[in-house]
Amino acid sequence: HVQLQESGPGVVKPSETLSLICGVNGYTISRGYYWGWIRQPPGKGLEWIGSMYHSGKTFYNASLKSRVTLSIDTSQNQVSLKLTSVTAADTAVYFCARFDYGDLYSLDYWGQGTVVSVSS
Amino acid sequence: QSVVIQAPSLSGTPGQRVTVSCSGSSSNIGSNVVSWYQHLPGTAPKLLIFLNNQRPSGVPDRFSGSKSGTSASLAISGLQSEDEADYYCAVWDDSLNGLLFGGGTKLTVL
């Protein structure tokens, strides 16, 4: 059974960098699939941030690409998100999820999400 | 603003059949497969439909998906109170080279 768990600071100051980690249990990231992040601002819908393969191949949301970096640590079996120069508009629940790119094109396993507020 | 359009809200009564729709374009729904997600506040979104009309194990057959041209639909038959949730479609967009979510539809069971 695949389980994902997000972790990171709940509050980030404006202009600073948001950093989150997604730990994966029940599946070894280096075996396959893309792994990435989706967010939901308060009162709004889901927004895909980006997804990464263990080889380094990465897809990013074009609107966030200049500020986002995804990385994978296969030794820790985890995926990381860094979002720079945050503003209040980056306040959201951040989810990590497994993405079946190239085959089923669906997000089949999700974490419970972690709330991040951008505030001074 | 999302380029995959969903009606923001929908309502139905128990036992009724309702349809959630997504409207896209040739670069997304018109050329790629659609998935659907159910999201209850405070929980992880749940995959309901993949490959336009396939259900993962454990998803009741009351949920069904279809696609025609640049539109896709999720039908829920025998509506139950626990179906009250937000529903999102998602599709790869070849022009953006990224995954797009529809704006989401809030389903209320009256």
XYZ file of C-alpha atoms in Angstrom:
230
model
C 0.000 0.000 0.000
C 1.532 3.269 -1.165
C 1.500 6.115 1.344
C 2.693 9.689 0.925
C 3.247 12.159 3.745
C 4.030 15.836 3.344
C 6.027 17.775 5.888
C 7.395 21.270 6.261
C 6.929 24.602 8.017
C 3.360 25.797 8.316
C 4.324 29.461 7.998
C 6.742 31.112 5.562
C 7.559 34.818 5.434
C 6.924 36.801 2.243
C 9.852 36.824 -0.197
C 11.370 33.724 1.435
C 11.565 30.163 0.107
C 8.928 27.540 0.833
C 10.434 24.077 1.281
C 8.398 20.887 1.604
C 9.255 17.204 1.690
C 7.098 14.257 0.685
C 8.075 10.913 2.180
C 6.945 7.836 0.271
C 6.267 4.466 1.909
C 5.200 1.247 0.238
C 6.858 2.001 -3.092
C 10.447 2.678 -4.110
C 10.578 5.920 -6.095
C 13.460 4.697 -8.247
C 11.248 1.892 -9.638
C 9.211 4.345 -11.683
C 6.346 6.822 -11.942
C 6.531 10.571 -11.690
C 6.224 12.241 -8.293
C 5.153 15.770 -7.647
C 3.039 18.440 -6.098
C -0.424 19.977 -6.358
C -1.768 22.850 -4.284
C -5.138 24.310 -3.355
C -5.342 27.956 -2.254
C -8.144 28.788 0.185
C -11.503 28.803 -1.564
C -9.991 27.822 -4.908
C -9.436 24.707 -6.961
C -6.532 22.329 -7.424
C -3.433 23.564 -9.233
C -0.703 21.237 -10.491
C 2.781 22.503 -9.614
C 5.029 19.928 -11.243
C 6.100 16.290 -11.415
C 9.494 14.602 -11.552
C 10.931 11.212 -12.542
C 13.809 9.718 -10.596
C 16.043 10.175 -13.665
C 15.646 13.930 -13.311
C 13.101 14.489 -16.090
C 10.752 17.161 -14.784
C 7.572 18.894 -15.898
C 6.592 22.224 -14.318
C 3.504 24.389 -14.407
C 4.548 27.177 -16.763
C 3.096 29.839 -14.476
C 5.330 28.734 -11.583
C 8.359 27.418 -13.437
C 10.620 30.383 -12.710
C 10.181 29.898 -8.941
C 9.855 26.122 -8.525
C 12.429 23.386 -8.104
C 11.585 19.730 -7.577
C 14.118 17.166 -6.473
C 14.161 13.480 -5.606
C 16.318 11.795 -2.964
C 16.215 8.104 -3.790
C 18.223 7.196 -0.688
C 15.508 8.711 1.500
C 12.677 7.801 -0.910
C 11.366 11.325 -0.833
C 10.440 14.185 -3.114
C 11.086 17.831 -2.321
C 9.549 21.105 -3.398
C 11.171 24.521 -3.238
C 9.195 27.621 -4.155
C 11.105 30.885 -4.040
C 9.989 34.489 -3.487
C 6.666 33.511 -1.968
C 3.757 35.899 -1.586
C 0.339 35.635 0.037
C -0.894 34.072 -3.205
C 1.206 30.991 -2.396
C -0.814 30.312 0.760
C -2.405 26.921 0.139
C -2.738 23.298 1.087
C 0.113 21.491 -0.654
C -0.364 17.854 -1.693
C 2.167 15.435 -3.058
C 1.008 12.722 -5.428
C 2.204 9.941 -7.685
C 1.614 10.686 -11.386
C 1.364 7.956 -13.991
C 2.721 9.987 -16.909
C 2.936 8.238 -20.241
C 0.488 5.462 -19.435
C -2.627 6.187 -17.408
C -1.980 9.936 -16.985
C -3.583 9.992 -13.564
C -2.650 10.844 -9.977
C -3.344 7.593 -8.180
C -1.859 8.119 -4.723
C -1.993 11.349 -2.742
C -0.766 12.611 0.587
C -3.138 14.188 3.093
C -1.742 17.631 2.397
C 0.042 20.207 4.483
C -1.132 23.766 5.078
C 1.330 26.529 4.277
C 0.586 30.149 5.123
C 2.675 33.007 3.816
C 2.690 35.655 6.495
C 5.098 37.989 8.209
C -7.965 31.059 -15.022
C -8.164 27.388 -15.895
C -8.482 26.548 -19.585
C -10.503 23.479 -18.700
C -13.936 24.690 -17.730
C -16.288 23.156 -15.172
C -19.534 24.517 -13.809
C -18.758 25.752 -10.281
C -21.722 24.068 -8.665
C -24.301 21.352 -9.158
C -27.001 19.890 -6.952
C -29.139 16.803 -6.867
C -31.413 14.788 -4.628
C -30.725 11.312 -3.239
C -31.206 8.626 -5.864
C -30.915 11.066 -8.744
C -28.370 10.871 -11.572
C -26.158 13.912 -12.051
C -23.459 14.773 -14.554
C -20.336 16.840 -14.003
C -18.862 18.211 -17.218
C -15.481 19.472 -18.358
C -14.934 21.518 -21.481
C -11.483 21.861 -22.946
C -9.739 22.203 -26.273
C -7.914 20.273 -28.928
C -4.614 20.505 -27.048
C -5.950 18.838 -23.908
C -9.223 16.900 -23.795
C -9.311 16.670 -27.572
C -6.056 14.712 -27.677
C -5.435 13.179 -24.252
C -7.142 11.028 -21.676
C -9.118 12.499 -18.784
C -9.118 11.557 -15.115
C -11.597 12.547 -12.401
C -11.079 13.191 -8.695
C -13.367 13.462 -5.695
C -12.223 15.847 -2.969
C -13.727 16.264 0.454
C -12.354 19.187 2.496
C -9.495 18.214 4.757
C -8.809 14.957 2.965
C -6.642 13.742 0.109
C -8.268 13.909 -3.326
C -9.349 10.479 -4.534
C -8.954 9.127 -8.057
C -12.404 8.160 -9.358
C -11.874 7.669 -13.095
C -8.782 7.250 -15.276
C -8.348 6.751 -19.019
C -11.656 8.617 -19.585
C -13.883 5.821 -18.304
C -11.968 3.330 -16.171
C -12.629 2.929 -12.441
C -9.882 2.031 -9.975
C -10.550 -0.924 -7.748
C -12.955 0.028 -4.974
C -14.747 2.856 -6.775
C -18.467 2.045 -6.998
C -19.937 1.522 -10.464
C -22.323 4.394 -9.717
C -19.470 6.549 -11.007
C -18.840 6.505 -14.746
C -16.837 8.630 -17.148
C -17.051 9.468 -20.816
C -15.363 11.702 -23.360
C -16.442 13.123 -26.688
C -14.368 15.550 -28.705
C -13.125 18.300 -26.420
C -15.553 17.560 -23.577
C -15.634 14.969 -20.826
C -18.250 13.988 -18.284
C -18.515 12.231 -14.952
C -21.889 10.709 -14.213
C -22.992 9.766 -10.724
C -26.090 7.618 -10.510
C -28.057 6.715 -7.401
C -26.813 9.887 -5.720
C -25.995 9.481 -2.018
C -25.365 12.034 0.702
C -21.740 10.940 0.945
C -21.224 11.974 -2.684
C -21.360 15.606 -1.577
C -17.874 16.805 -2.483
C -15.824 18.762 -4.987
C -15.140 17.035 -8.294
C -12.240 17.832 -10.604
C -11.279 16.662 -14.031
C -7.608 16.602 -15.028
C -5.941 16.240 -18.400
C -2.493 16.669 -19.953
C -2.166 19.681 -22.195
C 0.201 19.269 -25.141
C 0.619 23.009 -25.700
C 1.451 23.782 -22.077
C 3.287 20.467 -21.625
C 1.697 20.178 -18.236
C -1.245 18.797 -16.297
C -4.396 20.870 -16.140
C -7.182 20.642 -13.595
C -10.649 21.890 -14.310
C -11.852 24.603 -11.968
C -13.826 22.083 -9.929
C -17.541 21.479 -9.395
C -19.073 21.536 -5.932
C -21.796 18.903 -5.741
C -24.490 19.431 -3.140
C -26.881 16.620 -2.241
C -30.144 18.246 -1.192
